[in-house]
Amino acid sequence: MTVFVIRRLLQAALVMIIMSLLVFGGVFLVGDPVEMLVADDADQAERQAIIKSMGLDLPFYMQYLRFIGNALQGDMGNSFVFQEPAMELILERMPATFELAIAALLIAVVIGIPLGIYAGLKADSWMSKTIMTASILGFSVPTFWVGIMMILFFAVILGWLPSTGRGDTVELFGIPVSFLTLDGLQHLILPAVNLALFKLSMVIRLARAGTREVVHQDYIKFARAKGLSTGRIIGVHLFKNIMIPVVTVLGLEFGGLIAFSVVTETVFAWPGMGKLLIDSIGFLDRPVIVAYLLFVVGLFVFINLVVDVLYSVLDPRVRLQEVKS
Amino acid sequence: MSDQATLEVRNLQTHFFTKAGVVKAVNDVSFSVGKGKILGLVGESGSGKTVTGFSILGLVDEPGRVVGGEILYRGENLVGASQERMRQLRGNNVAMIFQDPMMTLNPVLRIDTQMIEAIKAHHKVTDDEARQRARDALGQVGIPSPDERLKSYPHQFSGGMRQRVAIAIALLNKPDLIVADEPTTALDVTIQGQILYEVQKLCAETGTAMIWITHDLSVVAGLADEVAVMYAGRVVEAGKVDDVLDAPMHPYTAGLIGSVPSRNARGKRLHQIPGMTPSLLNLPEGCAFAARCNYATAACEQPPALENAAGARQIRCHHPLVAEAV
Amino acid sequence: MTAVHDDTNVGGAGAAKPIAEGETPFRRFLNDYAESKVAVGGAVGVAIVLLIALFGPWISPTDPYDLASVTFMDNRLHPGGTMGSGVTAMLGTDGLGRDMVSAMIYGLRISLGVGIGSGIIALLIGVSFGLCAAYFGGKVDTVIMRVVDIQLSFPAILIALVLLATLGKGIDKIIVALVLVQWAYYARTVRGSALVERRREYIEAATCLGLSKPRVIFGHMLPNCLPPLIVVATMQVAHAILLEATLSFLGLGLPVTEPSLGLLIANGFEYMMSGEYWISVYPGLALLFTIVTINVVGDRLRDVLNPRLQK
């Protein structure tokens, strides 16, 4: 188990180094940060001073090491636009994005798993076919367009729900959240459903595929032969087995939700990290772009690591293999 | 048959309604098994013996259906019984052991979970009591240090141990009847021997009736009291084990016995039954075995009935063999 | 596109052969495919979309990029309104006074072009790497597949965001981003099936005949890896179109001078609040129709071409 975790940690570190090189290379070498920082009427001496202070006269690897050194201390530079540390900006927006992503994940799981199990158990029923057709649709619809359509119907035409922003927030353990106020909850519904749609389709498909595979296993028939109730067979024997792939994929997809919330946040003007990224790209606010990309990539690597470990906890067979190896 | 048999199956028919046609997997099967007795249900793969077992427990899945006959458990007809009634009986009065021990235990649930739930599905007991009974059952089937083993997952057991666990689960609620579907086929011969011995002992001690489904005549010879031989969904011959095996009357039974390698036949070619089992999709009108039978005549184009013969035997053949035929 | 074309080619080949010959594999494939009515509908839908895109300039009511004919006077006409030039704008006009039908036809051309173009490039790159990994094995395989694994552990949109945030806008840049996002899927798919094929006797036979390595790889191994590749290609083209639309909507993809369907939707978004729904709704429906039909075809192809599922 320890060997397994260490191996994964090393792999994660390697990925981080590669991604940081990519982002650093892309942002700092392709563009010219001096142009961004120096006033148009600055003279040559001022330019030199800034180049010196930013270390832009150093060779590439020195610049990179310096950048990494600062990044490890959480210093990603100051935002050109807000004149605040980029990392702080990101962390400030993070709760909003996480709240949205978690809400979406919950919607996907709570609705998706029962639908998927149903579609798997009664594959030929009219209901199941409808569910599966809807899930193909869920894979195909452009998230941003569905978001726009949701605004059109629920905000513009019906006027039921607000279409932009987070609404009222209250502090929970010092973190502002929307879901605890009525106004905030109303604001959360549309974006969360929008973000959930794609994952919902995926959960339905995974749960259905898992159900169809598991339901024909001998151990399900044996469970029936023990005289267990249908509820217990589905709720424990089937559910536990299909949850292994679902949890794995969902864990990995949580990072995807964070990344994809860029789109939903833009449509619904949700003040999270994603919207910050798009705004920063618009303003060419490089430190924030770099901070966001590295932060999300890091988050991703972390999630992958956690899911790997979690997976081995969930499935006793994997655990054993890892112990042996 | 003065006492009521634990289980009596009369003219059971279980068909599968597939796209390709109706598969008559079980097509007129009758037998009975009494308290403490072991009935060997013998046949090749595809002869309908497993489906017969599932029919008894009401576990036939779509597109299969029991379409005729009666399954009398202590006089109660299980054909057409409600889902809930079947659930009450399953695991409590009638238990089943499956063929492949690697597949019958749920891989993600601990053994104790799988045992305790089987008790609590039928009896209002506390977790502690249930655990105690689970522990006893494991001990009963010869699993060492049952306390520790209860906390294990199935993959931590060997195949033989898993089958013992499955048998222990079947025994948990002290059923009157156990349907065992080739439970030792997937195991090593030595393990097989141990399990057979223990099962035989248990049946004798507890008065549990047992249906032992197998294709292996040597297992039946050592274990069962009575035997029913199935071919293409029908019972073709039934009777006391010694009678049937010593003097088979149906040519198919004789062929089966002839194809068992025995010490006497060393060096000789093994006997084999020519041809293949017929497709259950379109069975012939008459005797299903006729096409492979040396004794077949024009009469065999008419379906033979299961008739009583001397010595509590039943035979479905127009040309039953006489005793010295083997 | 590959899949769709294969689909029609298959139809041509199957139909050209005399039926008396009995079942050719192509014909059987067609029959299997046609068992699902939805899938036939999907194939027809894909054909319609492709035809509209191919013949766009001839069937489009106006040329939305002809600055001489587009006037701001026509801006935001309701569907069915008449433009200054006398042409009826069936689906209204956008904020610049362009006929929506025409803008959508041209937008579809760009969307499909980017999606299919990047798909083909990614296919070529991915297949080459995948085949190399499978054929050479060892270190080559390890390195290529490690890169693929790492890349596939990130969501496509994140990779595209990293690339476009650093590269900037432009049709060339979005194609680069889409190719980089997609190649790994092709590489993994091809490697998977090529590994199976490599152990087959015919590869050994071809090697023993002294055929050159490229000939063995591309002439013998590749054709046998095609079925899963066709399925992945179909799905990936839909995915690429969707991703391009999303990125364009975010303002990261195509420049305003080359409006794809995604950009048309984005342009309409600002008018949404004032109830001028058509500018966003109709391009969105067109995009949805395109992706759904391709996915339906891909889904069916997967069922039909997957030997594991064949009964």
mmCIF file of N, CA, C and O in Angstrom, chain C residues 61-136:
data_model
loop_
_atom_site.group_PDB
_atom_site.id
_atom_site.type_symbol
_atom_site.label_atom_id
_atom_site.label_comp_id
_atom_site.label_asym_id
_atom_site.label_seq_id
_atom_site.Cartn_x
_atom_site.Cartn_y
_atom_site.Cartn_z
ATOM 1 N N PRO C 61 -29.361 31.509 -49.045
ATOM 2 C CA PRO C 61 -30.146 32.613 -49.633
ATOM 3 C C PRO C 61 -29.300 33.860 -49.882
ATOM 4 O O PRO C 61 -29.496 34.551 -50.884
ATOM 5 N N THR C 62 -28.386 34.165 -48.972
ATOM 6 C CA THR C 62 -27.533 35.334 -49.179
ATOM 7 C C THR C 62 -26.114 34.950 -48.820
ATOM 8 O O THR C 62 -25.874 33.880 -48.264
ATOM 9 N N ASP C 63 -25.162 35.831 -49.166
ATOM 10 C CA ASP C 63 -23.777 35.611 -48.726
ATOM 11 C C ASP C 63 -23.544 36.485 -47.505
ATOM 12 O O ASP C 63 -23.441 37.709 -47.619
ATOM 13 N N PRO C 64 -23.480 35.872 -46.326
ATOM 14 C CA PRO C 64 -23.409 36.686 -45.104
ATOM 15 C C PRO C 64 -22.089 37.436 -44.972
ATOM 16 O O PRO C 64 -21.974 38.309 -44.135
ATOM 17 N N TYR C 65 -21.090 37.093 -45.802
ATOM 18 C CA TYR C 65 -19.800 37.790 -45.680
ATOM 19 C C TYR C 65 -19.619 38.833 -46.769
ATOM 20 O O TYR C 65 -18.584 39.474 -46.830
ATOM 21 N N ASP C 66 -20.620 38.973 -47.635
ATOM 22 C CA ASP C 66 -20.540 39.991 -48.673
ATOM 23 C C ASP C 66 -20.911 41.322 -48.034
ATOM 24 O O ASP C 66 -22.087 41.626 -47.837
ATOM 25 N N LEU C 67 -19.899 42.085 -47.686
ATOM 26 C CA LEU C 67 -20.140 43.310 -46.924
ATOM 27 C C LEU C 67 -21.017 44.289 -47.698
ATOM 28 O O LEU C 67 -21.701 45.124 -47.123
ATOM 29 N N ALA C 68 -21.003 44.174 -49.023
ATOM 30 C CA ALA C 68 -21.795 45.094 -49.838
ATOM 31 C C ALA C 68 -23.290 44.864 -49.625
ATOM 32 O O ALA C 68 -24.085 45.803 -49.626
ATOM 33 N N SER C 69 -23.679 43.593 -49.436
ATOM 34 C CA SER C 69 -25.118 43.325 -49.358
ATOM 35 C C SER C 69 -25.637 43.323 -47.927
ATOM 36 O O SER C 69 -26.823 43.485 -47.685
ATOM 37 N N VAL C 70 -24.719 43.105 -46.949
ATOM 38 C CA VAL C 70 -25.175 43.097 -45.561
ATOM 39 C C VAL C 70 -25.248 44.517 -45.042
ATOM 40 O O VAL C 70 -24.278 45.256 -45.098
ATOM 41 N N THR C 71 -26.423 44.939 -44.617
ATOM 42 C CA THR C 71 -26.524 46.291 -44.080
ATOM 43 C C THR C 71 -27.029 46.237 -42.650
ATOM 44 O O THR C 71 -27.816 45.365 -42.289
ATOM 45 N N PHE C 72 -26.567 47.209 -41.903
ATOM 46 C CA PHE C 72 -26.949 47.273 -40.493
ATOM 47 C C PHE C 72 -28.444 47.559 -40.352
ATOM 48 O O PHE C 72 -29.041 47.287 -39.314
ATOM 49 N N MET C 73 -29.052 48.089 -41.466
ATOM 50 C CA MET C 73 -30.485 48.393 -41.455
ATOM 51 C C MET C 73 -31.312 47.149 -41.144
ATOM 52 O O MET C 73 -32.395 47.236 -40.578
ATOM 53 N N ASP C 74 -30.782 45.986 -41.568
ATOM 54 C CA ASP C 74 -31.550 44.740 -41.410
ATOM 55 C C ASP C 74 -31.380 44.115 -40.029
ATOM 56 O O ASP C 74 -31.886 43.037 -39.780
ATOM 57 N N ASN C 75 -30.671 44.778 -39.119
ATOM 58 C CA ASN C 75 -30.256 44.049 -37.926
ATOM 59 C C ASN C 75 -31.417 43.650 -37.047
ATOM 60 O O ASN C 75 -32.404 44.346 -36.895
ATOM 61 N N ARG C 76 -31.312 42.454 -36.492
ATOM 62 C CA ARG C 76 -32.261 41.859 -35.550
ATOM 63 C C ARG C 76 -33.691 41.824 -36.083
ATOM 64 O O ARG C 76 -34.633 42.173 -35.393
ATOM 65 N N LEU C 77 -33.857 41.443 -37.340
ATOM 66 C CA LEU C 77 -35.199 41.212 -37.884
ATOM 67 C C LEU C 77 -35.757 39.926 -37.275
ATOM 68 O O LEU C 77 -35.040 38.961 -37.089
ATOM 69 N N HIS C 78 -37.053 39.945 -36.981
ATOM 70 C CA HIS C 78 -37.685 38.720 -36.484
ATOM 71 C C HIS C 78 -37.725 37.665 -37.594
ATOM 72 O O HIS C 78 -37.676 38.016 -38.772
ATOM 73 N N PRO C 79 -37.833 36.399 -37.213
ATOM 74 C CA PRO C 79 -37.967 35.356 -38.239
ATOM 75 C C PRO C 79 -39.132 35.666 -39.174
ATOM 76 O O PRO C 79 -40.211 36.049 -38.712
ATOM 77 N N GLY C 80 -38.888 35.523 -40.441
ATOM 78 C CA GLY C 80 -39.925 35.795 -41.435
ATOM 79 C C GLY C 80 -39.903 37.232 -41.926
ATOM 80 O O GLY C 80 -40.620 37.586 -42.870
ATOM 81 N N GLY C 81 -39.083 38.094 -41.315
ATOM 82 C CA GLY C 81 -39.014 39.481 -41.733
ATOM 83 C C GLY C 81 -38.339 39.627 -43.094
ATOM 84 O O GLY C 81 -37.612 38.739 -43.545
ATOM 85 N N THR C 82 -38.617 40.716 -43.767
ATOM 86 C CA THR C 82 -38.033 40.929 -45.094
ATOM 87 C C THR C 82 -36.861 41.898 -44.982
ATOM 88 O O THR C 82 -36.980 42.964 -44.377
ATOM 89 N N MET C 83 -35.735 41.477 -45.568
ATOM 90 C CA MET C 83 -34.546 42.318 -45.522
ATOM 91 C C MET C 83 -34.626 43.381 -46.612
ATOM 92 O O MET C 83 -35.447 43.281 -47.537
ATOM 93 N N GLY C 84 -33.740 44.356 -46.500
ATOM 94 C CA GLY C 84 -33.731 45.452 -47.456
ATOM 95 C C GLY C 84 -33.584 44.982 -48.898
ATOM 96 O O GLY C 84 -34.154 45.551 -49.827
ATOM 97 N N SER C 85 -32.864 43.870 -49.073
ATOM 98 C CA SER C 85 -32.637 43.373 -50.431
ATOM 99 C C SER C 85 -33.853 42.631 -50.971
ATOM 100 O O SER C 85 -33.837 42.159 -52.093
ATOM 101 N N GLY C 86 -34.896 42.512 -50.179
ATOM 102 C CA GLY C 86 -36.119 41.828 -50.627
ATOM 103 C C GLY C 86 -36.154 40.366 -50.254
ATOM 104 O O GLY C 86 -37.187 39.708 -50.384
ATOM 105 N N VAL C 87 -34.993 39.820 -49.759
ATOM 106 C CA VAL C 87 -34.955 38.403 -49.372
ATOM 107 C C VAL C 87 -35.656 38.254 -48.020
ATOM 108 O O VAL C 87 -35.475 39.087 -47.127
ATOM 109 N N THR C 88 -36.479 37.174 -47.879
ATOM 110 C CA THR C 88 -37.120 36.911 -46.592
ATOM 111 C C THR C 88 -36.137 36.199 -45.674
ATOM 112 O O THR C 88 -35.560 35.172 -46.052
ATOM 113 N N ALA C 89 -35.958 36.748 -44.479
ATOM 114 C CA ALA C 89 -35.079 36.085 -43.503
ATOM 115 C C ALA C 89 -35.920 35.099 -42.711
ATOM 116 O O ALA C 89 -36.597 35.478 -41.765
ATOM 117 N N MET C 90 -35.891 33.848 -43.149
ATOM 118 C CA MET C 90 -36.752 32.821 -42.556
ATOM 119 C C MET C 90 -36.574 32.726 -41.045
ATOM 120 O O MET C 90 -37.520 32.538 -40.298
ATOM 121 N N LEU C 91 -35.333 32.797 -40.615
ATOM 122 C CA LEU C 91 -35.052 32.639 -39.186
ATOM 123 C C LEU C 91 -34.549 33.951 -38.588
ATOM 124 O O LEU C 91 -33.867 33.967 -37.575
ATOM 125 N N GLY C 92 -34.902 35.068 -39.234
ATOM 126 C CA GLY C 92 -34.505 36.359 -38.710
ATOM 127 C C GLY C 92 -33.086 36.736 -39.104
ATOM 128 O O GLY C 92 -32.429 36.038 -39.886
ATOM 129 N N THR C 93 -32.620 37.831 -38.550
ATOM 130 C CA THR C 93 -31.248 38.273 -38.826
ATOM 131 C C THR C 93 -30.543 38.508 -37.510
ATOM 132 O O THR C 93 -31.171 38.611 -36.463
ATOM 133 N N ASP C 94 -29.216 38.550 -37.563
ATOM 134 C CA ASP C 94 -28.458 38.736 -36.321
ATOM 135 C C ASP C 94 -28.180 40.222 -36.067
ATOM 136 O O ASP C 94 -28.717 41.094 -36.751
ATOM 137 N N GLY C 95 -27.348 40.487 -35.091
ATOM 138 C CA GLY C 95 -27.101 41.855 -34.669
ATOM 139 C C GLY C 95 -26.446 42.717 -35.727
ATOM 140 O O GLY C 95 -26.468 43.947 -35.642
ATOM 141 N N LEU C 96 -25.838 42.095 -36.739
ATOM 142 C CA LEU C 96 -25.183 42.864 -37.792
ATOM 143 C C LEU C 96 -26.037 42.952 -39.048
ATOM 144 O O LEU C 96 -25.625 43.518 -40.043
ATOM 145 N N GLY C 97 -27.215 42.350 -39.009
ATOM 146 C CA GLY C 97 -28.091 42.402 -40.166
ATOM 147 C C GLY C 97 -27.858 41.266 -41.146
ATOM 148 O O GLY C 97 -28.264 41.320 -42.299
ATOM 149 N N ARG C 98 -27.201 40.173 -40.691
ATOM 150 C CA ARG C 98 -26.992 39.027 -41.580
ATOM 151 C C ARG C 98 -28.166 38.066 -41.467
ATOM 152 O O ARG C 98 -28.691 37.857 -40.363
ATOM 153 N N ASP C 99 -28.542 37.483 -42.574
ATOM 154 C CA ASP C 99 -29.603 36.480 -42.585
ATOM 155 C C ASP C 99 -29.140 35.259 -41.774
ATOM 156 O O ASP C 99 -28.062 34.717 -42.023
ATOM 157 N N MET C 100 -29.968 34.846 -40.825
ATOM 158 C CA MET C 100 -29.547 33.743 -39.948
ATOM 159 C C MET C 100 -29.355 32.430 -40.706
ATOM 160 O O MET C 100 -28.429 31.662 -40.434
ATOM 161 N N VAL C 101 -30.255 32.137 -41.645
ATOM 162 C CA VAL C 101 -30.130 30.884 -42.401
ATOM 163 C C VAL C 101 -28.770 30.828 -43.088
ATOM 164 O O VAL C 101 -28.031 29.830 -42.989
ATOM 165 N N SER C 102 -28.418 31.920 -43.742
ATOM 166 C CA SER C 102 -27.139 31.944 -44.458
ATOM 167 C C SER C 102 -25.976 31.842 -43.476
ATOM 168 O O SER C 102 -25.020 31.101 -43.698
ATOM 169 N N ALA C 103 -26.077 32.613 -42.383
ATOM 170 C CA ALA C 103 -24.987 32.595 -41.409
ATOM 171 C C ALA C 103 -24.800 31.190 -40.844
ATOM 172 O O ALA C 103 -23.672 30.740 -40.630
ATOM 173 N N MET C 104 -25.937 30.496 -40.618
ATOM 174 C CA MET C 104 -25.833 29.146 -40.068
ATOM 175 C C MET C 104 -25.207 28.182 -41.063
ATOM 176 O O MET C 104 -24.418 27.311 -40.686
ATOM 177 N N ILE C 105 -25.575 28.314 -42.351
ATOM 178 C CA ILE C 105 -24.996 27.415 -43.355
ATOM 179 C C ILE C 105 -23.481 27.622 -43.422
ATOM 180 O O ILE C 105 -22.703 26.662 -43.414
ATOM 181 N N TYR C 106 -23.061 28.874 -43.413
ATOM 182 C CA TYR C 106 -21.624 29.135 -43.455
ATOM 183 C C TYR C 106 -20.954 28.721 -42.142
ATOM 184 O O TYR C 106 -19.824 28.228 -42.141
ATOM 185 N N GLY C 107 -21.674 28.949 -41.047
ATOM 186 C CA GLY C 107 -21.139 28.549 -39.748
ATOM 187 C C GLY C 107 -20.954 27.051 -39.658
ATOM 188 O O GLY C 107 -19.954 26.552 -39.140
ATOM 189 N N LEU C 108 -21.940 26.315 -40.234
ATOM 190 C CA LEU C 108 -21.872 24.859 -40.242
ATOM 191 C C LEU C 108 -20.646 24.392 -41.014
ATOM 192 O O LEU C 108 -19.958 23.443 -40.605
ATOM 193 N N ARG C 109 -20.378 25.087 -42.140
ATOM 194 C CA ARG C 109 -19.197 24.724 -42.938
ATOM 195 C C ARG C 109 -17.935 24.855 -42.106
ATOM 196 O O ARG C 109 -17.071 23.983 -42.122
ATOM 197 N N ILE C 110 -17.853 25.950 -41.349
ATOM 198 C CA ILE C 110 -16.658 26.152 -40.535
ATOM 199 C C ILE C 110 -16.585 25.116 -39.414
ATOM 200 O O ILE C 110 -15.545 24.490 -39.190
ATOM 201 N N SER C 111 -17.722 24.902 -38.739
ATOM 202 C CA SER C 111 -17.731 23.934 -37.637
ATOM 203 C C SER C 111 -17.312 22.559 -38.113
ATOM 204 O O SER C 111 -16.454 21.899 -37.516
ATOM 205 N N LEU C 112 -17.944 22.106 -39.206
ATOM 206 C CA LEU C 112 -17.620 20.778 -39.728
ATOM 207 C C LEU C 112 -16.184 20.730 -40.220
ATOM 208 O O LEU C 112 -15.469 19.752 -39.999
ATOM 209 N N GLY C 113 -15.770 21.808 -40.900
ATOM 210 C CA GLY C 113 -14.413 21.844 -41.439
ATOM 211 C C GLY C 113 -13.389 21.694 -40.331
ATOM 212 O O GLY C 113 -12.466 20.881 -40.425
ATOM 213 N N VAL C 114 -13.571 22.476 -39.267
ATOM 214 C CA VAL C 114 -12.622 22.416 -38.160
ATOM 215 C C VAL C 114 -12.683 21.043 -37.494
ATOM 216 O O VAL C 114 -11.656 20.420 -37.206
ATOM 217 N N GLY C 115 -13.907 20.555 -37.274
ATOM 218 C CA GLY C 115 -14.069 19.269 -36.597
ATOM 219 C C GLY C 115 -13.462 18.133 -37.389
ATOM 220 O O GLY C 115 -12.690 17.322 -36.868
ATOM 221 N N ILE C 116 -13.806 18.059 -38.673
ATOM 222 C CA ILE C 116 -13.326 16.954 -39.497
ATOM 223 C C ILE C 116 -11.840 17.103 -39.791
ATOM 224 O O ILE C 116 -11.073 16.140 -39.722
ATOM 225 N N GLY C 117 -11.426 18.340 -40.086
ATOM 226 C CA GLY C 117 -10.017 18.582 -40.392
ATOM 227 C C GLY C 117 -9.124 18.177 -39.226
ATOM 228 O O GLY C 117 -8.160 17.419 -39.394
ATOM 229 N N SER C 118 -9.475 18.665 -38.036
ATOM 230 C CA SER C 118 -8.642 18.320 -36.888
ATOM 231 C C SER C 118 -8.731 16.821 -36.611
ATOM 232 O O SER C 118 -7.748 16.200 -36.204
ATOM 233 N N GLY C 119 -9.923 16.251 -36.874
ATOM 234 C CA GLY C 119 -10.088 14.812 -36.681
ATOM 235 C C GLY C 119 -9.137 14.022 -37.563
ATOM 236 O O GLY C 119 -8.495 13.067 -37.114
ATOM 237 N N ILE C 120 -9.023 14.406 -38.820
ATOM 238 C CA ILE C 120 -8.167 13.658 -39.747
ATOM 239 C C ILE C 120 -6.693 13.771 -39.338
ATOM 240 O O ILE C 120 -5.968 12.766 -39.294
ATOM 241 N N ILE C 121 -6.278 14.992 -39.005
ATOM 242 C CA ILE C 121 -4.873 15.159 -38.600
ATOM 243 C C ILE C 121 -4.589 14.347 -37.334
ATOM 244 O O ILE C 121 -3.590 13.629 -37.244
ATOM 245 N N ALA C 122 -5.519 14.464 -36.370
ATOM 246 C CA ALA C 122 -5.324 13.724 -35.117
ATOM 247 C C ALA C 122 -5.311 12.225 -35.380
ATOM 248 O O ALA C 122 -4.534 11.482 -34.784
ATOM 249 N N LEU C 123 -6.151 11.791 -36.300
ATOM 250 C CA LEU C 123 -6.209 10.374 -36.653
ATOM 251 C C LEU C 123 -4.859 9.913 -37.200
ATOM 252 O O LEU C 123 -4.317 8.890 -36.795
ATOM 253 N N LEU C 124 -4.309 10.703 -38.131
ATOM 254 C CA LEU C 124 -3.039 10.310 -38.734
ATOM 255 C C LEU C 124 -1.939 10.240 -37.679
ATOM 256 O O LEU C 124 -1.180 9.266 -37.607
ATOM 257 N N ILE C 125 -1.873 11.266 -36.848
ATOM 258 C CA ILE C 125 -0.826 11.286 -35.818
ATOM 259 C C ILE C 125 -1.043 10.160 -34.812
ATOM 260 O O ILE C 125 -0.132 9.388 -34.502
ATOM 261 N N GLY C 126 -2.284 10.089 -34.323
ATOM 262 C CA GLY C 126 -2.585 9.095 -33.293
ATOM 263 C C GLY C 126 -2.365 7.679 -33.778
ATOM 264 O O GLY C 126 -1.768 6.851 -33.085
ATOM 265 N N VAL C 127 -2.814 7.396 -35.005
ATOM 266 C CA VAL C 127 -2.667 6.042 -35.546
ATOM 267 C C VAL C 127 -1.188 5.699 -35.719
ATOM 268 O O VAL C 127 -0.758 4.593 -35.386
ATOM 269 N N SER C 128 -0.403 6.655 -36.201
ATOM 270 C CA SER C 128 1.023 6.378 -36.382
ATOM 271 C C SER C 128 1.676 6.025 -35.054
ATOM 272 O O SER C 128 2.384 5.025 -34.931
ATOM 273 N N PHE C 129 1.421 6.862 -34.037
ATOM 274 C CA PHE C 129 2.027 6.586 -32.731
ATOM 275 C C PHE C 129 1.510 5.272 -32.142
ATOM 276 O O PHE C 129 2.276 4.480 -31.609
ATOM 277 N N GLY C 130 0.196 5.069 -32.270
ATOM 278 C CA GLY C 130 -0.393 3.858 -31.699
ATOM 279 C C GLY C 130 0.182 2.603 -32.335
ATOM 280 O O GLY C 130 0.511 1.633 -31.648
ATOM 281 N N LEU C 131 0.294 2.636 -33.666
ATOM 282 C CA LEU C 131 0.829 1.461 -34.365
ATOM 283 C C LEU C 131 2.291 1.223 -33.996
ATOM 284 O O LEU C 131 2.708 0.086 -33.787
ATOM 285 N N CYS C 132 3.039 2.322 -33.911
ATOM 286 C CA CYS C 132 4.453 2.184 -33.539
ATOM 287 C C CYS C 132 4.555 1.554 -32.158
ATOM 288 O O CYS C 132 5.342 0.642 -31.928
ATOM 289 N N ALA C 133 3.741 2.077 -31.228
ATOM 290 C CA ALA C 133 3.782 1.556 -29.857
ATOM 291 C C ALA C 133 3.503 0.062 -29.862
ATOM 292 O O ALA C 133 4.200 -0.716 -29.214
ATOM 293 N N ALA C 134 2.504 -0.348 -30.635
ATOM 294 C CA ALA C 134 2.112 -1.753 -30.629
ATOM 295 C C ALA C 134 3.149 -2.604 -31.342
ATOM 296 O O ALA C 134 3.482 -3.697 -30.905
ATOM 297 N N TYR C 135 3.682 -2.095 -32.454
ATOM 298 C CA TYR C 135 4.570 -2.916 -33.269
ATOM 299 C C TYR C 135 5.939 -3.061 -32.633
ATOM 300 O O TYR C 135 6.498 -4.153 -32.566
ATOM 301 N N PHE C 136 6.488 -1.940 -32.123
ATOM 302 C CA PHE C 136 7.839 -2.008 -31.575
ATOM 303 C C PHE C 136 7.846 -2.473 -30.119
ATOM 304 O O PHE C 136 8.809 -3.086 -29.681
#
